[in-house]
Tab-separated table of C-alpha atoms and ligand atoms in Angstrom:
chain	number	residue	atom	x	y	z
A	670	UNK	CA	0.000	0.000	0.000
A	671	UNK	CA	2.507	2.368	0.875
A	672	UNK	CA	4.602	1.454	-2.173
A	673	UNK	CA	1.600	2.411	-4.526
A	674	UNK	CA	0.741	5.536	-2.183
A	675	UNK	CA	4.431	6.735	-3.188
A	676	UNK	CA	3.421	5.728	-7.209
A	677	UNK	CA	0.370	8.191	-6.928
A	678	UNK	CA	2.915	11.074	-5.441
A	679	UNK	CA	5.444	10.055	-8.187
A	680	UNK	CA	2.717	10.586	-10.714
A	681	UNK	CA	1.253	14.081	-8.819
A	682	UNK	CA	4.750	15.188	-9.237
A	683	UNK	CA	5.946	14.492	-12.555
A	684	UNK	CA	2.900	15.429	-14.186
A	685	UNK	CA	2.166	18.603	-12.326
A	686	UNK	CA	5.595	19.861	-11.145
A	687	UNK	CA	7.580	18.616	-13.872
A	688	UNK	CA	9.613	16.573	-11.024
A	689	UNK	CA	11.923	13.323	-12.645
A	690	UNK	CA	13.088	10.092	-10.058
A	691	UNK	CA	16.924	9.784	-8.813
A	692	UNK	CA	17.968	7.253	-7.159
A	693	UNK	CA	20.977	10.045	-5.866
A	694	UNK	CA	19.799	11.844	-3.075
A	695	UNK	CA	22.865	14.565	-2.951
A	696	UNK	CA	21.243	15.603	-6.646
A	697	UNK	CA	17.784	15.313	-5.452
A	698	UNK	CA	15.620	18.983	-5.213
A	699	UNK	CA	12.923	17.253	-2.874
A	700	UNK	CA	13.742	14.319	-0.578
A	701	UNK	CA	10.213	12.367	0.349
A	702	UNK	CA	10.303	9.626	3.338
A	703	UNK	CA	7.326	7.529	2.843
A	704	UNK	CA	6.518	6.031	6.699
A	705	UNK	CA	4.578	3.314	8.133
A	706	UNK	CA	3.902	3.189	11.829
A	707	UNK	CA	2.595	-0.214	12.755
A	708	UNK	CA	5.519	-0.784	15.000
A	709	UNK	CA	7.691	1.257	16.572
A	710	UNK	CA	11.057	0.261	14.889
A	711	UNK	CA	10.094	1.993	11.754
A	712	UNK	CA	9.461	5.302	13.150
A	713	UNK	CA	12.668	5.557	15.320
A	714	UNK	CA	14.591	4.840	12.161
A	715	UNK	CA	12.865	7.597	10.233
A	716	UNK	CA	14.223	9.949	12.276
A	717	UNK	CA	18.201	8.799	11.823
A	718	UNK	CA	17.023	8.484	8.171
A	719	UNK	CA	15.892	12.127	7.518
A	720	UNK	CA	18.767	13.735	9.845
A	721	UNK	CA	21.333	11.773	7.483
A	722	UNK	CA	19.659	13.224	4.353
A	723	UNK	CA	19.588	16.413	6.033
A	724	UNK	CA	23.631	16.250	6.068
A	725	UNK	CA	24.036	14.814	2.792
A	726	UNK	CA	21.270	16.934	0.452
A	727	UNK	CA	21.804	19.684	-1.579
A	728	UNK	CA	21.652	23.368	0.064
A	729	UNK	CA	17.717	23.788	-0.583
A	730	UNK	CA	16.580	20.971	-1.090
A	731	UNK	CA	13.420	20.060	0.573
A	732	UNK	CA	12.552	17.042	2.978
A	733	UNK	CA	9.319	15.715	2.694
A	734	UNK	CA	7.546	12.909	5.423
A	735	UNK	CA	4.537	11.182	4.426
A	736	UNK	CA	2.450	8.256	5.091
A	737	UNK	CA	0.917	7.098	8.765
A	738	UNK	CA	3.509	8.486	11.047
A	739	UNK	CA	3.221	11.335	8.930
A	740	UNK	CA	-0.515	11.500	10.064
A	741	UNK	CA	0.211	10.090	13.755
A	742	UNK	CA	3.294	12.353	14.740
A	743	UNK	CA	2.004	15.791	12.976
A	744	UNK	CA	3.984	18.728	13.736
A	745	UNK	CA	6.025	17.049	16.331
A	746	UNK	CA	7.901	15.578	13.487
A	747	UNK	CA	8.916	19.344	12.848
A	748	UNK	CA	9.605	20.214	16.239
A	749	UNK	CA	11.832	17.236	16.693
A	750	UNK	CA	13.389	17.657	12.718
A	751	UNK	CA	12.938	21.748	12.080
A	752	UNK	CA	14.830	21.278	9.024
A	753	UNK	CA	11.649	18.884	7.527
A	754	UNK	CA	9.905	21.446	5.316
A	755	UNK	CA	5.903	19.759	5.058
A	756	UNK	CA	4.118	16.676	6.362
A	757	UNK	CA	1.615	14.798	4.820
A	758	UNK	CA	-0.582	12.324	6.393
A	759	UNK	CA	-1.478	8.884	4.900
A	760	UNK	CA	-4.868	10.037	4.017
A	761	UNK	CA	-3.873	13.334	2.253
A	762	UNK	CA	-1.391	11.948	-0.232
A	763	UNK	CA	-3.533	13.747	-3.102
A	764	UNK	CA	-1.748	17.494	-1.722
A	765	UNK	CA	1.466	16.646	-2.516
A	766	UNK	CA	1.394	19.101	-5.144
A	767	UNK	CA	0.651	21.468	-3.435
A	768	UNK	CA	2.496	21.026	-0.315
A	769	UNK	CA	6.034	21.163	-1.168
A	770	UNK	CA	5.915	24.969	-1.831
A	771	UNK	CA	4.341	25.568	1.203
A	772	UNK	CA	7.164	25.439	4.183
A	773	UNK	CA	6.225	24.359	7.491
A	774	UNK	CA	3.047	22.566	6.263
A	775	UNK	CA	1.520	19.740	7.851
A	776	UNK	CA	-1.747	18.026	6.576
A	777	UNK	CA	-2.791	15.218	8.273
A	778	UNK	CA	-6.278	15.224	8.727
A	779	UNK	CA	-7.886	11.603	8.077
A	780	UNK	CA	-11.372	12.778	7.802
A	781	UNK	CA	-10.189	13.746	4.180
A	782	UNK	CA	-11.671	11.590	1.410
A	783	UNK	CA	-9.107	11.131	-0.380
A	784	UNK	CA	-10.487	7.781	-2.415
A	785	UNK	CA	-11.311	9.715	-5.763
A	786	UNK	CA	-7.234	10.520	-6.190
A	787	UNK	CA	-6.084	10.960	-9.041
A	788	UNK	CA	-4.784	7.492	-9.942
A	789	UNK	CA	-2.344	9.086	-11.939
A	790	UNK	CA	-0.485	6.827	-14.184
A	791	UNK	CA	3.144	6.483	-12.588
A	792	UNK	CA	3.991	2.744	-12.185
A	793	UNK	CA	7.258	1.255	-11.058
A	794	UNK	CA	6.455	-2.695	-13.010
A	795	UNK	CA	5.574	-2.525	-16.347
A	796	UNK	CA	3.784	-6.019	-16.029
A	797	UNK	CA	2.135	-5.928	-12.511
A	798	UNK	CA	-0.047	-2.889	-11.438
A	799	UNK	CA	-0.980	-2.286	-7.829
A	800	UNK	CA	-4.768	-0.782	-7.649
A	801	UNK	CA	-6.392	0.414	-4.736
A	802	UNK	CA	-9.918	-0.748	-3.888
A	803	UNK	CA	-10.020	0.934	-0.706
A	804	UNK	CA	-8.502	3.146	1.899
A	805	UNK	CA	-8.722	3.166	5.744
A	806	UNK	CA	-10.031	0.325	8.128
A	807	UNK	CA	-13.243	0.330	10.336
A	808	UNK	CA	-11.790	-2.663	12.408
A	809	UNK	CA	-10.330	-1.762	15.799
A	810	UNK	CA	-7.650	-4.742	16.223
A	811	UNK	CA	-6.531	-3.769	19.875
A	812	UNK	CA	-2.574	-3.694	18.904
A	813	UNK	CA	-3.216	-1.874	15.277
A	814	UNK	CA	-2.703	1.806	14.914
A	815	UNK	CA	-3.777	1.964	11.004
A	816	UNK	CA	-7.490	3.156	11.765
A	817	UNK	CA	-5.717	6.305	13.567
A	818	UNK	CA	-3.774	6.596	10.563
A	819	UNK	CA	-5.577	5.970	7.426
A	820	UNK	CA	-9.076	6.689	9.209
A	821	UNK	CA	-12.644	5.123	8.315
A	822	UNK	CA	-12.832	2.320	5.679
A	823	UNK	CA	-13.921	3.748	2.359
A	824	UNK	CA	-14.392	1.590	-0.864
A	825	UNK	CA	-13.805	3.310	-4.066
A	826	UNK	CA	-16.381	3.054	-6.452
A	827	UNK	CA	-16.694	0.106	-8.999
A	828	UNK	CA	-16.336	1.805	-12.213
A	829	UNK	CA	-13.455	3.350	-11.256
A	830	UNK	CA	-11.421	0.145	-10.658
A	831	UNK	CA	-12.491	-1.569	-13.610
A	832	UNK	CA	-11.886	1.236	-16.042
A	833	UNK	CA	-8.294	1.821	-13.768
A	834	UNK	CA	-7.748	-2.253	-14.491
A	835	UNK	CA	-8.889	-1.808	-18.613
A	836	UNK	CA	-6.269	0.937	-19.030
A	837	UNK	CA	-3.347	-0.789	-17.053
A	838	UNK	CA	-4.321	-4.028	-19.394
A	839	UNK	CA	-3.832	-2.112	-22.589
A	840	UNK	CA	-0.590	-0.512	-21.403
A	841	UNK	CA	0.500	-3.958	-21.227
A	842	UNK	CA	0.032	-4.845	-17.392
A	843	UNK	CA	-0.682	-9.132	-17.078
A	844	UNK	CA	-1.249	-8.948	-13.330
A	845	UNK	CA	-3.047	-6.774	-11.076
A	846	UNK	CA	-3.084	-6.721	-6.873
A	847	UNK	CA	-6.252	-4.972	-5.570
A	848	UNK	CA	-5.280	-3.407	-2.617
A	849	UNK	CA	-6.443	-2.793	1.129
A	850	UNK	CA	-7.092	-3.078	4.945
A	851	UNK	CA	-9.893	-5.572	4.381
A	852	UNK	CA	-10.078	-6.416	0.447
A	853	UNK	CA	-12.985	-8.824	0.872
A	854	UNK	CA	-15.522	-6.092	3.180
A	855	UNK	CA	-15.589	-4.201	-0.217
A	856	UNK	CA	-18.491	-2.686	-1.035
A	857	UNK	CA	-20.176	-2.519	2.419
A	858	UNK	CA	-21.298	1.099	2.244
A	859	UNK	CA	-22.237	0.261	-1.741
A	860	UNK	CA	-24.942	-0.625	-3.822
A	861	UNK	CA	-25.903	-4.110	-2.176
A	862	UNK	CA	-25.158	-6.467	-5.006
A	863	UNK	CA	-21.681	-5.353	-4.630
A	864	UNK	CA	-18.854	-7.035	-2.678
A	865	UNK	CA	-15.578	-8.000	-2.963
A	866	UNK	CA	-16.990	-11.539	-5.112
A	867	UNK	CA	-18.920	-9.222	-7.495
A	868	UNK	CA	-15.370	-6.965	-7.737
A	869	UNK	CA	-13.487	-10.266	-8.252
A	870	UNK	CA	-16.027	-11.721	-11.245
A	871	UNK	CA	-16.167	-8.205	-12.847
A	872	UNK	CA	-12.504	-8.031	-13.086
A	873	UNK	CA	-11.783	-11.440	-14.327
A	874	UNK	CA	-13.761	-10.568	-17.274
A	875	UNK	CA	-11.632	-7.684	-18.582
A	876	UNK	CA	-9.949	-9.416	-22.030
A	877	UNK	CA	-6.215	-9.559	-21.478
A	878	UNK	CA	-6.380	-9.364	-17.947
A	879	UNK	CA	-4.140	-12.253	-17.326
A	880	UNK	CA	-4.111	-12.700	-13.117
A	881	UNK	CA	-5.359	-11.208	-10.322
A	882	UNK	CA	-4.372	-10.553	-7.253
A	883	UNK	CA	-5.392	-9.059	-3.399
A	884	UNK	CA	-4.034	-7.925	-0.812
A	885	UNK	CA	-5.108	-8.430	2.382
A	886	UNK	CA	-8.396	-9.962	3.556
A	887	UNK	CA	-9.830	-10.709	6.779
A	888	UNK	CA	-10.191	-13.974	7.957
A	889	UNK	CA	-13.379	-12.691	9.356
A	890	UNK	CA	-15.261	-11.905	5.929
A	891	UNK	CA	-14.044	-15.169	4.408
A	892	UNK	CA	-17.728	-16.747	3.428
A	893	UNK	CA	-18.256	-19.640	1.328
A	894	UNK	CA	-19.568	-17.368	-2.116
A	895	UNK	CA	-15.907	-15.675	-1.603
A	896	UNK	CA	-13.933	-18.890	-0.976
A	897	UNK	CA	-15.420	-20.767	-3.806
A	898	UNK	CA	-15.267	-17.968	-6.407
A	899	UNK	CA	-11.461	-17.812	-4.976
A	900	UNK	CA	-11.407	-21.137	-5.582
A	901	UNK	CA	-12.763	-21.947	-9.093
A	902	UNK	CA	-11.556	-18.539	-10.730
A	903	UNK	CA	-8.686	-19.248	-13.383
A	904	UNK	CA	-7.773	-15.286	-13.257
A	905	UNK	CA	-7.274	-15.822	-9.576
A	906	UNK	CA	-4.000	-16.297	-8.543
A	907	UNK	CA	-4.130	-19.740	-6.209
A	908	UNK	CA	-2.412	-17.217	-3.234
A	909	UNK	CA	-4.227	-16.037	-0.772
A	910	UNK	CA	-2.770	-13.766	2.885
A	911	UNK	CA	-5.104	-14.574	5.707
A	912	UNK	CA	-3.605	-12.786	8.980
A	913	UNK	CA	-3.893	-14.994	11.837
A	914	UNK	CA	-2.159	-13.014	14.670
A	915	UNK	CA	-2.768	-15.736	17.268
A	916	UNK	CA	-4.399	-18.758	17.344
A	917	UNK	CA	-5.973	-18.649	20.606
A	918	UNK	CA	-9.198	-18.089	20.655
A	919	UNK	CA	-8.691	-16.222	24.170
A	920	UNK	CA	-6.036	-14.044	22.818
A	921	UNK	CA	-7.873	-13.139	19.518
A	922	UNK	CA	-10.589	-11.943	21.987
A	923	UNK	CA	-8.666	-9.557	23.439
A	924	UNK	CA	-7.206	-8.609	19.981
A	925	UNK	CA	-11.229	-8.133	19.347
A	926	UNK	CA	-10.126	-9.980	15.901
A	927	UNK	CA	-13.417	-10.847	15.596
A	928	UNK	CA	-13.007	-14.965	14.937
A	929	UNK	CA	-11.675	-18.166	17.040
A	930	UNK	CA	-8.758	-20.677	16.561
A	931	UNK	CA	-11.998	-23.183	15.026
A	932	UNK	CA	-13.492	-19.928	12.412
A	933	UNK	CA	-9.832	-19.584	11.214
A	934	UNK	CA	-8.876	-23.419	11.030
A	935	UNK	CA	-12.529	-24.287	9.373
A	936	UNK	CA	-11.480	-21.277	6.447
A	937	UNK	CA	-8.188	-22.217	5.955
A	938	UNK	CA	-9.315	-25.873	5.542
A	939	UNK	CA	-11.606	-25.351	3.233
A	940	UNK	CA	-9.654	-23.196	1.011
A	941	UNK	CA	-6.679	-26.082	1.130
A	942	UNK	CA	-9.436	-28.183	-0.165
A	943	UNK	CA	-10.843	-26.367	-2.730
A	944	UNK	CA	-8.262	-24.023	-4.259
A	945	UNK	CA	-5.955	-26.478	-6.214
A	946	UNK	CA	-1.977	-26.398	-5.216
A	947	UNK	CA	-2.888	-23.137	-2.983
A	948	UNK	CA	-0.296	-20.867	-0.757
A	949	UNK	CA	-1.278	-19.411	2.403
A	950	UNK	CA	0.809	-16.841	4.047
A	951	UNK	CA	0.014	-15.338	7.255
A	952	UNK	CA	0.999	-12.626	9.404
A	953	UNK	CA	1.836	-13.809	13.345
A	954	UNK	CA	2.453	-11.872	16.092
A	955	UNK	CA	4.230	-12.902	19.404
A	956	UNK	CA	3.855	-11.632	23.342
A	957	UNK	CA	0.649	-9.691	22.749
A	958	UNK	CA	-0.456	-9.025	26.679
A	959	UNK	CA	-1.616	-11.501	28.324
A	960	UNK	CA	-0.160	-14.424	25.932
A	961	UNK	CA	0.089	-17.437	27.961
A	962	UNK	CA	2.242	-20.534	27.063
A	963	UNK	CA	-0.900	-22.437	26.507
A	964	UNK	CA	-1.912	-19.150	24.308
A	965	UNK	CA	0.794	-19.688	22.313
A	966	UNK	CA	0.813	-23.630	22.007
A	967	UNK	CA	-2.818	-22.986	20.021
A	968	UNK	CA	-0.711	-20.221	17.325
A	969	UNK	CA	1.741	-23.434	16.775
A	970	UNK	CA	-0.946	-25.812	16.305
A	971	UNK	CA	-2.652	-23.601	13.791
A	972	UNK	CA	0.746	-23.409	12.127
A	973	UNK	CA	1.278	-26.928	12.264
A	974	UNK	CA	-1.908	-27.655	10.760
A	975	UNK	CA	-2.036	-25.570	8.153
A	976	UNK	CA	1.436	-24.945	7.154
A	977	UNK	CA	1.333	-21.967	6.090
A	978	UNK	CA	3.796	-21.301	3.068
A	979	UNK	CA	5.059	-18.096	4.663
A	980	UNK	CA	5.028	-16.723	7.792
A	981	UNK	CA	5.139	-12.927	8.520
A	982	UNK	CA	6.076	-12.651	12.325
A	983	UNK	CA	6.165	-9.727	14.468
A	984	UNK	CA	6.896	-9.037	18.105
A	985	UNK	CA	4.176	-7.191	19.902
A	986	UNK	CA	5.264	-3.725	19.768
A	987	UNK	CA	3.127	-1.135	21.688
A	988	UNK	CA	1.575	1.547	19.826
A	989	UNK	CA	0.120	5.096	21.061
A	990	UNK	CA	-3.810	5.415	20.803
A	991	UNK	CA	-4.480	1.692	20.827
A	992	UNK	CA	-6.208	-0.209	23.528
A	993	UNK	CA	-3.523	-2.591	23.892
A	994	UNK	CA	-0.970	-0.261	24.634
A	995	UNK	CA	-2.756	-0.130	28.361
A	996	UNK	CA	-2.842	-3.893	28.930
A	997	UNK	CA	-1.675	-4.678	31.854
A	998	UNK	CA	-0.189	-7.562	31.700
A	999	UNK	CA	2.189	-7.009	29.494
A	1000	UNK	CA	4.552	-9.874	28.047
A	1001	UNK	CA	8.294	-9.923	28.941
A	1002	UNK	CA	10.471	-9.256	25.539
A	1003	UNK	CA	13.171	-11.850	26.289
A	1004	UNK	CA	9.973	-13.995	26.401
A	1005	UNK	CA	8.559	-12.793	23.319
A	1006	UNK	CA	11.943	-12.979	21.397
A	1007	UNK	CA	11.969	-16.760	22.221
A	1008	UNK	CA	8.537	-16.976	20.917
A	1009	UNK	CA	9.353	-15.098	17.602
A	1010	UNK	CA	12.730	-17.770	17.069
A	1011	UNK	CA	10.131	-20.806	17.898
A	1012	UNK	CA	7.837	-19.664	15.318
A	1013	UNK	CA	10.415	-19.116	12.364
A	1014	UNK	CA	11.587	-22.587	13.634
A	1015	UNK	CA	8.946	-24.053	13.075
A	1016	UNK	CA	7.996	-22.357	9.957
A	1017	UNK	CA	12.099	-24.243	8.836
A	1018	UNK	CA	10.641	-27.721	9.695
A	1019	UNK	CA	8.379	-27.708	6.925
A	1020	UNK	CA	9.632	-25.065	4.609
A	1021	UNK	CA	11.962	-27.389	2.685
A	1022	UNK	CA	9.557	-30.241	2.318
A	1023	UNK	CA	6.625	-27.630	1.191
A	1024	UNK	CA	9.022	-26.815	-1.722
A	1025	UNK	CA	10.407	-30.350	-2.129
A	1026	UNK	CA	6.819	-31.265	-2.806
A	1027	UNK	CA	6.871	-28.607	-5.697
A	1028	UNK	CA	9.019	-30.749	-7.859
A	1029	UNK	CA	7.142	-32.367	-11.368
A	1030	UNK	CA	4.301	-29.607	-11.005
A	1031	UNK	CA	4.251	-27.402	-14.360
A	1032	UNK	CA	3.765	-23.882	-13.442
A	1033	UNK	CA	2.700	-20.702	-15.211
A	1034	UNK	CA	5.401	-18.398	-14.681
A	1035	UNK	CA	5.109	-14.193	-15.383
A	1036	UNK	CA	8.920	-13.432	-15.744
A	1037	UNK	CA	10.063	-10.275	-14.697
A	1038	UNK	CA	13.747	-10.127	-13.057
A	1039	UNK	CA	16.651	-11.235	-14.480
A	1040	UNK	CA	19.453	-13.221	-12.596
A	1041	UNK	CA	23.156	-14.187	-13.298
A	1042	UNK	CA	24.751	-16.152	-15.565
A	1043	UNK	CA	21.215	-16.405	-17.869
A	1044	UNK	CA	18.843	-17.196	-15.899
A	1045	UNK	CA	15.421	-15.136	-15.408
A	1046	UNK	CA	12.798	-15.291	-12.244
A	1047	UNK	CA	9.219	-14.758	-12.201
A	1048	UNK	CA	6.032	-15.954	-10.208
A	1049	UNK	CA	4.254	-18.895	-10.432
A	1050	UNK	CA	0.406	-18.415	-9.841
A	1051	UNK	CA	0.698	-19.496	-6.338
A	1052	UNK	CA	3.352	-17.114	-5.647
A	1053	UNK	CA	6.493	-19.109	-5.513
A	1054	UNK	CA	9.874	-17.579	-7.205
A	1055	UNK	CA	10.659	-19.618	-10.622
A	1056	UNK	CA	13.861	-19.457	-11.606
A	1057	UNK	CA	14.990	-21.049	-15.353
A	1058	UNK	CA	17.099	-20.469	-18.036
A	1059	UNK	CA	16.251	-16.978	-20.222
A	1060	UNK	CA	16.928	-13.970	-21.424
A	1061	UNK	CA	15.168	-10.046	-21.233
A	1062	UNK	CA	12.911	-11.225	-24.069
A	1063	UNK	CA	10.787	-12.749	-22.124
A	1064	UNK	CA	10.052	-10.024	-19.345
A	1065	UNK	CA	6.532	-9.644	-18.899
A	1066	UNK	CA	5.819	-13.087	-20.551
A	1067	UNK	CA	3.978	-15.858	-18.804
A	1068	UNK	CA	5.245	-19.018	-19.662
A	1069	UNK	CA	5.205	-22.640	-18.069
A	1070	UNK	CA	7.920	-23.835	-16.699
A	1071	UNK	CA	8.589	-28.012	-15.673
A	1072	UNK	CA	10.286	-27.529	-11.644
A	1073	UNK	CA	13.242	-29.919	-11.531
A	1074	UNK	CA	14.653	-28.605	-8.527
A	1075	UNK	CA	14.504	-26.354	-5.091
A	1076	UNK	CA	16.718	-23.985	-3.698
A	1077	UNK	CA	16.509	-21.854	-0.301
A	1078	UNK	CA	12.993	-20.137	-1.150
A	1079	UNK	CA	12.819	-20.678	-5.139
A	1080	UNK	CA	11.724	-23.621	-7.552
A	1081	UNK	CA	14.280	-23.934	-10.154
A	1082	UNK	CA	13.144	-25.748	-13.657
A	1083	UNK	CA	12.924	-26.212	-17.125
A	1084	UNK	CA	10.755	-23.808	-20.027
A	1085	UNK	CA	7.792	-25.917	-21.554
A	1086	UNK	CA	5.995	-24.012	-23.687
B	127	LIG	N1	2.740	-4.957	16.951
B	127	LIG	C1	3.200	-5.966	16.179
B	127	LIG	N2	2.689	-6.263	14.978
B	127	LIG	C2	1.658	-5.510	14.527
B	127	LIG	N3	0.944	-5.565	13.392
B	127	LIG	C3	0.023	-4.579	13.417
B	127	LIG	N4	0.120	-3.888	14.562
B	127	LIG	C4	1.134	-4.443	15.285
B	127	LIG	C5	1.722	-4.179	16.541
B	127	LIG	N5	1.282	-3.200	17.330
B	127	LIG	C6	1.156	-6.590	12.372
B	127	LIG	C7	-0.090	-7.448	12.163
B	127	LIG	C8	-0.583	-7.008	10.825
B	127	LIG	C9	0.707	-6.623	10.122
B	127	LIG	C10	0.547	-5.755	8.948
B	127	LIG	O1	1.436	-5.966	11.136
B	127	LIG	O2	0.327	-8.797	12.128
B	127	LIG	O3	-1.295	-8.015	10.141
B	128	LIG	FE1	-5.168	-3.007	11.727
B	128	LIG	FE2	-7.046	-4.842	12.286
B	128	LIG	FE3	-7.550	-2.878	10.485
B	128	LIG	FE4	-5.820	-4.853	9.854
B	128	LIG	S1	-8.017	-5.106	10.287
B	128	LIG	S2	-5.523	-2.623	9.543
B	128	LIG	S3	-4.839	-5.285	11.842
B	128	LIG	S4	-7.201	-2.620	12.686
């Protein structure tokens, strides 16, 4: 999200202010820190980040932070940085036009509806597009600070995603990921007939349109119209995130998630069985307060039975303006650190044999890196790193590809056809 947030101010800025990329900061006329702010780490490092720019740019050059702790730290990111020159919240991306000329600036307020944007055409992969669905979040997660950042949930109109997804198609784009907080509540505040399901049909039905897909949904608005459409779809890539967070049904209480160990098991299960050759990734996270041993026995069991294909694990981290944050019975971080090395140890007993397994399968492939020595990479539709022999011809091709062989995280094979 955040990298398509900085395509749309990329866009805004080239086409209005006649501003070009570097990759050289000491050339640069405007220096822009995009931020997130779901844990802590990130926003301590933004501010070593911008005071080494700050030494290293050109005389007036400006610095720019945007994103959520953009929108969550305001004009204290000024007081603490005076040499920043504007802030722009999350929600307010749409400005950035007009905020670099205006020194001192700070917009940030979330009430802004900032879902019509521009969708200017800036886009960093000629073959994948990123298109937003929706902004913001209604859910209040106890741990999550995104609703303070990104504010209420707001689904962008129909028509404008499908005519956003025809004109990516004829510039030559094979695969598009919808994006947002909850992909599959689209539509709530719509017409009725529409939903993320209706989205998903509409879409695959765009000539040319070669794959699609989402990121994230909610484990919570997983019904059985979704899951089977999911399921049966050939546009749909065969991938699918479903954020666990724990998998005690206590604990997910208290992280109001909104579903139990038995709702999440029942959904993943059923999307094993139906979707053929599927990946499921997850996101984890370790020492929320109150996690008991017991509390984290039930997150390994859900990880031992559904093997997830990758894990995304986080240690609690405490964030301002969230219930959580005045738990009290907080979890020790030595504690928690063990936790976090048990779950990517766990995630290693399996990892190996998941892509072991892989071997013999024939798998679409959309190239679009290349390695050493004559090789190229792409994605198979279920999201695992191809690597075969090939040359910069075929970037942006899709092409099947025989798997002979596995390395760390990548399936290494053989071009059929
Ligand atoms: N601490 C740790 N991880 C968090 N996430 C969100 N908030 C926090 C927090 N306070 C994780 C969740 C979410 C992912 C994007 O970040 O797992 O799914
Ligand atoms: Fe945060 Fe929960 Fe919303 Fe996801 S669903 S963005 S974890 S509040």
């Amino acid at each position: 999200m955040n990298v398509r947030d900085s395509e749309h101010m990329i866009a805004e800025l080239k086409n209005k202010k006649d501003y070009e990329q570097t990759n050289n900061i000491e050339e640069a006329d405007l220096i822009m820190v995009n931020t997130c702010s779901v844990r802590d780490k990130p926003v301590q490092k933004l501010f070593s980040e911008i005071g080494h720019f700050n030494k290293i740019k050109k005389k007036d050059a400006k610095i720019g932070v945007c994103g959520c702790s953009a929108t969550h730290l305001g004009k204290d990111i000024i007081k603490r940085a005076p040499f920043v020159d504007f802030v722009l919240g999350a929600r307010n991306i749409s400005k950035i036009s007009n905020i670099i000329d205006r020194k001192g600036a700070v917009e940030i307020d979330i009430d802004h509806d900032d879902s019509s944007y521009m969708f200017d055409d800036y886009r960093s992969n000629p073959y994948k597009a990123f298109i937003n669905i929706m902004i913001g979040c209604d859910k209040s997660c106890a741990y999550c600070i995104v609703p303070f950042t990104r504010g209420d949930e707001i689904s962008i109109p129909l028509d404008i995603i499908i005519n956003e997804a025809k004109k990516v198609v004829r510039e030559g784009v094979k695969e598009i990921c919808l994006l947002g907080q909850n992909v599959n509540n689209y539509g709530k505040k719509l017409d009725k007939h529409i939903n993320f399901t209706y989205l998903l049909q509409k879409l695959s039905e765009i000539d040319g349109l070669k794959r699609i897909r989402f990121t994230s949904p909610h484990p919570l608005h997983m019904d059985d119209e979704f899951i089977e459409e999911f399921a049966k779809n050939p546009i749909i890539c065969s991938s699918i995130h479903m954020p666990l967070q724990s998998g005690s049904t206590s604990l997910l209480k208290s992280m109001r998630r909104g579903y139990s160990k038995k709702w999440f098991l029942d959904k993943a299960f059923k999307i094993r069985d139906l979707a053929k050759d599927v990946s499921i990734t997850t996101d984890v996270i370790v020492g929320f307060p109150g996690e008991s041993d017991e509390d984290f026995a039930d997150t390994l069991d859900v990880i031992d039975k559904i093997r997830f294909e990758q894990i995304f694990n986080f240690k609690y981290s405490k964030r301002p303006l969230t219930p959580a944050i005045d738990y009290d019975n907080q979890i020790d971080d030595k504690i928690s650190s063990q936790r976090l090395t048990r779950v990517i140890e766990k995630h290693k007993t399996y990892n190996f044999d998941i892509l072991k397994d892989k071997i013999g399968s024939d798998y679409e492939t959309l190239f679009d890196a290349i390695k050493p020595d004559g090789y190229i990479s792409g994605k198979s539709d279920n999201n695992f790193t191809v690597i075969t022999k090939g040359d910069a011809s075929l970037l942006g091709e899709i092409k099947t590809v025989h798997i002979k062989d596995r390395r760390k995280n990548s399936l290494i094979g053989n071009m059929l056809f």
